[in-house]
PDB file of C-alpha atoms and ligand atoms in Angstrom:
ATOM      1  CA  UNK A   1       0.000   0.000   0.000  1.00 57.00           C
ATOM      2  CA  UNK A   2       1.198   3.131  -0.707  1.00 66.00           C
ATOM      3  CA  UNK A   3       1.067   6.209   1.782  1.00 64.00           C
ATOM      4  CA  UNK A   4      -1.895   8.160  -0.143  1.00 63.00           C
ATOM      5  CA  UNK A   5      -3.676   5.437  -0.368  1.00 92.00           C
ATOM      6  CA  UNK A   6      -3.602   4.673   3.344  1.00 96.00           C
ATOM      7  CA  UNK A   7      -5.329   7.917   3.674  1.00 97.00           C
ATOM      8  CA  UNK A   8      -7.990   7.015   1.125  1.00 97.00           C
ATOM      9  CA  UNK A   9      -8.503   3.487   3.096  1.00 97.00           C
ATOM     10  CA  UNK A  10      -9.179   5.475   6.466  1.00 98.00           C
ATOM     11  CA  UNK A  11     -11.780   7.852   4.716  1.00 98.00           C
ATOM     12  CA  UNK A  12     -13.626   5.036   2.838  1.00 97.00           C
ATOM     13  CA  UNK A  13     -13.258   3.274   5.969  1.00 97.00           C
ATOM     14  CA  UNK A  14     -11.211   0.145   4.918  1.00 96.00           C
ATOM     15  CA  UNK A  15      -8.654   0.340   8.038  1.00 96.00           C
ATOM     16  CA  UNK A  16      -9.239   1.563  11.535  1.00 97.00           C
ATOM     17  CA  UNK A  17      -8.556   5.066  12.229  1.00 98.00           C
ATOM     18  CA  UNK A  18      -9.883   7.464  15.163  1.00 98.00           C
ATOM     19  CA  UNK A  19     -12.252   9.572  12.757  1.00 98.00           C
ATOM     20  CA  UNK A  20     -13.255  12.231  14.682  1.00 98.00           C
ATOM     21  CA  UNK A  21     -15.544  13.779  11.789  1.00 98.00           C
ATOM     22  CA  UNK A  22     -16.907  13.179   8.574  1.00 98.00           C
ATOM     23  CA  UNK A  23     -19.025  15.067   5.306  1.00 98.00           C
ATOM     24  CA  UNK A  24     -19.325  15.029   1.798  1.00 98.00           C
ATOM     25  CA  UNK A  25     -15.833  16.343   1.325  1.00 98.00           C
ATOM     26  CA  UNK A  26     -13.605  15.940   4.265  1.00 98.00           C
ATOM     27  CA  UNK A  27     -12.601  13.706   6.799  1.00 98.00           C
ATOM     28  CA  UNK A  28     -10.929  13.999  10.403  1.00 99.00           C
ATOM     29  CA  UNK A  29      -9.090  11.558  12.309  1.00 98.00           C
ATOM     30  CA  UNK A  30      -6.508  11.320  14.944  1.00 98.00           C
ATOM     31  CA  UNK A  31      -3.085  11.104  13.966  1.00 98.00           C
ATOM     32  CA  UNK A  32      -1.709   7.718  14.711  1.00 97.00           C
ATOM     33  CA  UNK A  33       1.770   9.423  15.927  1.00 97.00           C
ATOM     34  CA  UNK A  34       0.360  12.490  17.888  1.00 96.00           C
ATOM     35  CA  UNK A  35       2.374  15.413  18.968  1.00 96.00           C
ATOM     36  CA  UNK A  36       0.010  17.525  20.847  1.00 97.00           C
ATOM     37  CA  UNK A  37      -2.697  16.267  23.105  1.00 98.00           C
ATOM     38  CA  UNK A  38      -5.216  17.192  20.611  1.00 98.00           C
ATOM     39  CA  UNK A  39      -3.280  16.093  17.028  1.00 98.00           C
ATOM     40  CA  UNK A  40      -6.135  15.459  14.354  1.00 98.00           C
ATOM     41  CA  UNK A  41      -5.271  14.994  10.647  1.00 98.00           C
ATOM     42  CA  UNK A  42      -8.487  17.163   7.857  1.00 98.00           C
ATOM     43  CA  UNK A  43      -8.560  15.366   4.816  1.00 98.00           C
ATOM     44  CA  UNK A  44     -10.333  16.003   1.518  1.00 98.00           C
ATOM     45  CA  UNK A  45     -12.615  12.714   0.794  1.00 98.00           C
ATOM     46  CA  UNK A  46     -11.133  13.446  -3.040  1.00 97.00           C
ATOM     47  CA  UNK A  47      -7.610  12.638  -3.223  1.00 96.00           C
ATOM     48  CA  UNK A  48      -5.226  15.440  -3.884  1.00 97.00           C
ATOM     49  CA  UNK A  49      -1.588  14.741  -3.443  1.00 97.00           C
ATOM     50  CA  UNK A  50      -0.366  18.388  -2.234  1.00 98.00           C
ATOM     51  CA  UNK A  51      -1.401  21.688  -1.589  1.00 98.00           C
ATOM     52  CA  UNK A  52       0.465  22.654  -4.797  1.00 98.00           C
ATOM     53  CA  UNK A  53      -1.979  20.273  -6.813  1.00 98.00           C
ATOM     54  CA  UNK A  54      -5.138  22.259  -5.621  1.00 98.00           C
ATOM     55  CA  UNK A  55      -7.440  23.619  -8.749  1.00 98.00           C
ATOM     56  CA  UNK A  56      -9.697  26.390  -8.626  1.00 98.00           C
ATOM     57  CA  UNK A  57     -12.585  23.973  -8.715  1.00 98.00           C
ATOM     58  CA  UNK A  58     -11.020  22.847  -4.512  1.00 98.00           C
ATOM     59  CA  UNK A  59     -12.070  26.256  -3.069  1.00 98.00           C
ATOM     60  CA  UNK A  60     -14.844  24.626  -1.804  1.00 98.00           C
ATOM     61  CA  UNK A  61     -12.768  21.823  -0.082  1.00 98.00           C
ATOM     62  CA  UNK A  62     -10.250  24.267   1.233  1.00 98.00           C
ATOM     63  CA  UNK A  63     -12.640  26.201   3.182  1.00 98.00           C
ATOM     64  CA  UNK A  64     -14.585  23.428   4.076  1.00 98.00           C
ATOM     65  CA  UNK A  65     -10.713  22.170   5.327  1.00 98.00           C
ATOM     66  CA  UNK A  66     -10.591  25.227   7.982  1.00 98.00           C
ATOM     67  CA  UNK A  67     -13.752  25.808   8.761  1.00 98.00           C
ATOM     68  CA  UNK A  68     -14.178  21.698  10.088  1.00 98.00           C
ATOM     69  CA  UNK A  69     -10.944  22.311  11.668  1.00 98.00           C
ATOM     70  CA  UNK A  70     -12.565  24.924  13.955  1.00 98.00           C
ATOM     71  CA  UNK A  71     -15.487  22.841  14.818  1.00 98.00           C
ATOM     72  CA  UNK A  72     -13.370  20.419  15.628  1.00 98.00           C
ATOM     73  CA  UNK A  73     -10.960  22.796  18.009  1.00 98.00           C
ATOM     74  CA  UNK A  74     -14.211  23.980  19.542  1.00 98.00           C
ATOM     75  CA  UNK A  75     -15.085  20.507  20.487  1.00 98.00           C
ATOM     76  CA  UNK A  76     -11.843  19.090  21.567  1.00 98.00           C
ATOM     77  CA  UNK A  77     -11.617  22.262  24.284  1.00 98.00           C
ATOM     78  CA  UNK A  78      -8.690  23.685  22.591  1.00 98.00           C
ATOM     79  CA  UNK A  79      -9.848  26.887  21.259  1.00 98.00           C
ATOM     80  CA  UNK A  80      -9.888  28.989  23.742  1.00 98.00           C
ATOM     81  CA  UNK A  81      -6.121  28.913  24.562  1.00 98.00           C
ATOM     82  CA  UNK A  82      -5.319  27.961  20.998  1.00 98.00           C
ATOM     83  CA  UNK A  83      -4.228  25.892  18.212  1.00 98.00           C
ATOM     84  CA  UNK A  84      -1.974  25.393  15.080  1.00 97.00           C
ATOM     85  CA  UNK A  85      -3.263  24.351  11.539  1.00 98.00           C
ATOM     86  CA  UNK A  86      -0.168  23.058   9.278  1.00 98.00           C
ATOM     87  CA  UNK A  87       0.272  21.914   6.081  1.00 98.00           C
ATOM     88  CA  UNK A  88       2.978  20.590   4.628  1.00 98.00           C
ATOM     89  CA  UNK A  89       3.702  20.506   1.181  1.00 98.00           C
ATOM     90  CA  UNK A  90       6.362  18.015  -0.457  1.00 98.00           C
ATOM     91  CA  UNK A  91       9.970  17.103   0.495  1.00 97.00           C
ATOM     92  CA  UNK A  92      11.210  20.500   2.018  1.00 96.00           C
ATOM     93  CA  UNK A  93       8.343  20.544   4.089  1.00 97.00           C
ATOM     94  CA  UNK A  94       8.765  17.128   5.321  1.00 96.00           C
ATOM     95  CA  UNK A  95       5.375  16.231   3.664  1.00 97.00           C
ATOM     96  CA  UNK A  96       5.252  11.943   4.290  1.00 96.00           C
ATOM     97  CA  UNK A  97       1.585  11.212   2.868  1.00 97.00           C
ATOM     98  CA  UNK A  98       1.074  12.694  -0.377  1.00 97.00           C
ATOM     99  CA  UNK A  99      -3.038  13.039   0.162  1.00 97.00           C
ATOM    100  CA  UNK A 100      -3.464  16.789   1.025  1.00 98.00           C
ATOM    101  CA  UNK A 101      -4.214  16.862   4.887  1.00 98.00           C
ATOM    102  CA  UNK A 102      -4.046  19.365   7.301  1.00 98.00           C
ATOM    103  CA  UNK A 103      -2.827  18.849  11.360  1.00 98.00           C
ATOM    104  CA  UNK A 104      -4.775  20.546  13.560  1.00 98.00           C
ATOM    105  CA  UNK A 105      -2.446  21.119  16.898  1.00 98.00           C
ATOM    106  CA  UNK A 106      -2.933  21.777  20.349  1.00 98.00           C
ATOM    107  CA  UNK A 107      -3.688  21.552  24.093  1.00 98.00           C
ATOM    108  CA  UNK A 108      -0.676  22.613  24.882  1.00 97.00           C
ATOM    109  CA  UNK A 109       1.945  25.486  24.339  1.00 96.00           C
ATOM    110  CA  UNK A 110       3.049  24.883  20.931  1.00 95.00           C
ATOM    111  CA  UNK A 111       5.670  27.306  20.774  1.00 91.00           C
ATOM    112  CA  UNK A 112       7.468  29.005  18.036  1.00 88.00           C
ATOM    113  CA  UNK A 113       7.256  27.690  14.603  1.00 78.00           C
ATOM    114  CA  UNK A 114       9.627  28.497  12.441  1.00 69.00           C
ATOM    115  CA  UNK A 115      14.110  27.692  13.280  1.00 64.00           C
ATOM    116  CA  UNK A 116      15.884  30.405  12.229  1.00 73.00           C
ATOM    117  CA  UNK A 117      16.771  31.030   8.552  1.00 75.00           C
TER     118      UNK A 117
HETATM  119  P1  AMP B   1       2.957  14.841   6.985  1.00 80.38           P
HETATM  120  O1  AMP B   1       4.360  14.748   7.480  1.00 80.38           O
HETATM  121  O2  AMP B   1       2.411  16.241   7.008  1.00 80.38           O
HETATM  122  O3  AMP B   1       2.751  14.152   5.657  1.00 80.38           O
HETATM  123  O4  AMP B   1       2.082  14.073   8.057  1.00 80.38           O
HETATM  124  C1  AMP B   1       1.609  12.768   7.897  1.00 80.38           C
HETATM  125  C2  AMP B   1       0.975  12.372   9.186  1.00 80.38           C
HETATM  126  O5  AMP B   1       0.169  11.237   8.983  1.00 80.38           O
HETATM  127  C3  AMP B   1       1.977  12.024  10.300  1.00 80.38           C
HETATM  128  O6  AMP B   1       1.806  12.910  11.406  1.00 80.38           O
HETATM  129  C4  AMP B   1       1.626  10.583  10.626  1.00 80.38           C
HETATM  130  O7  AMP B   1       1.759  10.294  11.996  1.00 80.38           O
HETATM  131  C5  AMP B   1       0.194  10.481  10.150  1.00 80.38           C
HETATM  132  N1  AMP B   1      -0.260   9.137   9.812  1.00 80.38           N
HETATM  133  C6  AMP B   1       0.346   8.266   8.966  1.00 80.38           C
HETATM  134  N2  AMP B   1      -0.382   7.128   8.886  1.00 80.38           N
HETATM  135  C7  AMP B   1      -1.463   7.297   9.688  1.00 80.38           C
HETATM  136  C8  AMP B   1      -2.591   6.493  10.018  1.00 80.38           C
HETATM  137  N3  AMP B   1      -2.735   5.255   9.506  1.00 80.38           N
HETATM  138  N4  AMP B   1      -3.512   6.989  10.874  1.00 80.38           N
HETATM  139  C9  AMP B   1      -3.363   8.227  11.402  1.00 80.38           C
HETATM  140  N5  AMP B   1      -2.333   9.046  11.112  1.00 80.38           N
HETATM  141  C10 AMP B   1      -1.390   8.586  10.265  1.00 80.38           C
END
């Protein structure tokens, strides 16, 4: 199997996965490696290796991407204090699973971002 498709197995439900939340175009589930209290993994139901590969016609997913991921926070008790959306696109990035997802991050101080340059 390879890594997309493992992605495309957990939304159509054909290995276990913690989903967390699903619609007609995304799908949320715990990531199986968590490195936050709250570490869930948005991912369109269409498969779309990278950010770079979005088309015009994925607006729709996109925003349907953050806005789910705000439900979610809401839900999990992390929005109050906070919480970090990433995505990670290809090999600088350190992108692993080339289906477009997006990590929603927190309960807990997440602190700064970026190394230096
Ligand atoms: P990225 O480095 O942005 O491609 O992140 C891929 C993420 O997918 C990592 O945080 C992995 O822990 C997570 N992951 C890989 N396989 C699974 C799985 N079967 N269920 C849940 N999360 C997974």
């Amino acid at each position: 199997m390879t890594e997309e498709m493992i992605f495309s197995k957990i939304i159509h439900r054909e290995i276990p996965a913690d989903i967390v939340y699903q619609d007609d175009l995304v799908t949320a589930f715990r990531d199986i490696a968590c490195q936050a209290p709250t570490h869930i993994l948005i991912v369109p139901n269409k498969l779309i290796p990278t950010l770079d590969e979005v088309a015009e016609e994925d607006e729709i997913i996109l925003g349907r991407m953050m806005l789910v991921a705000t439900k979610i926070a809401k839900r999990e008790g992390i929005a109050e204090k906070g919480y970090r959306l990433i995505v990670n696109c290809k090999d600088n990035a350190g992108q692993e699973v080339y289906h477009l997802h997006m990590h929603l991050l927190g309960g807990k101080p997440l602190g700064s971002l970026l190394g230096s340059c």
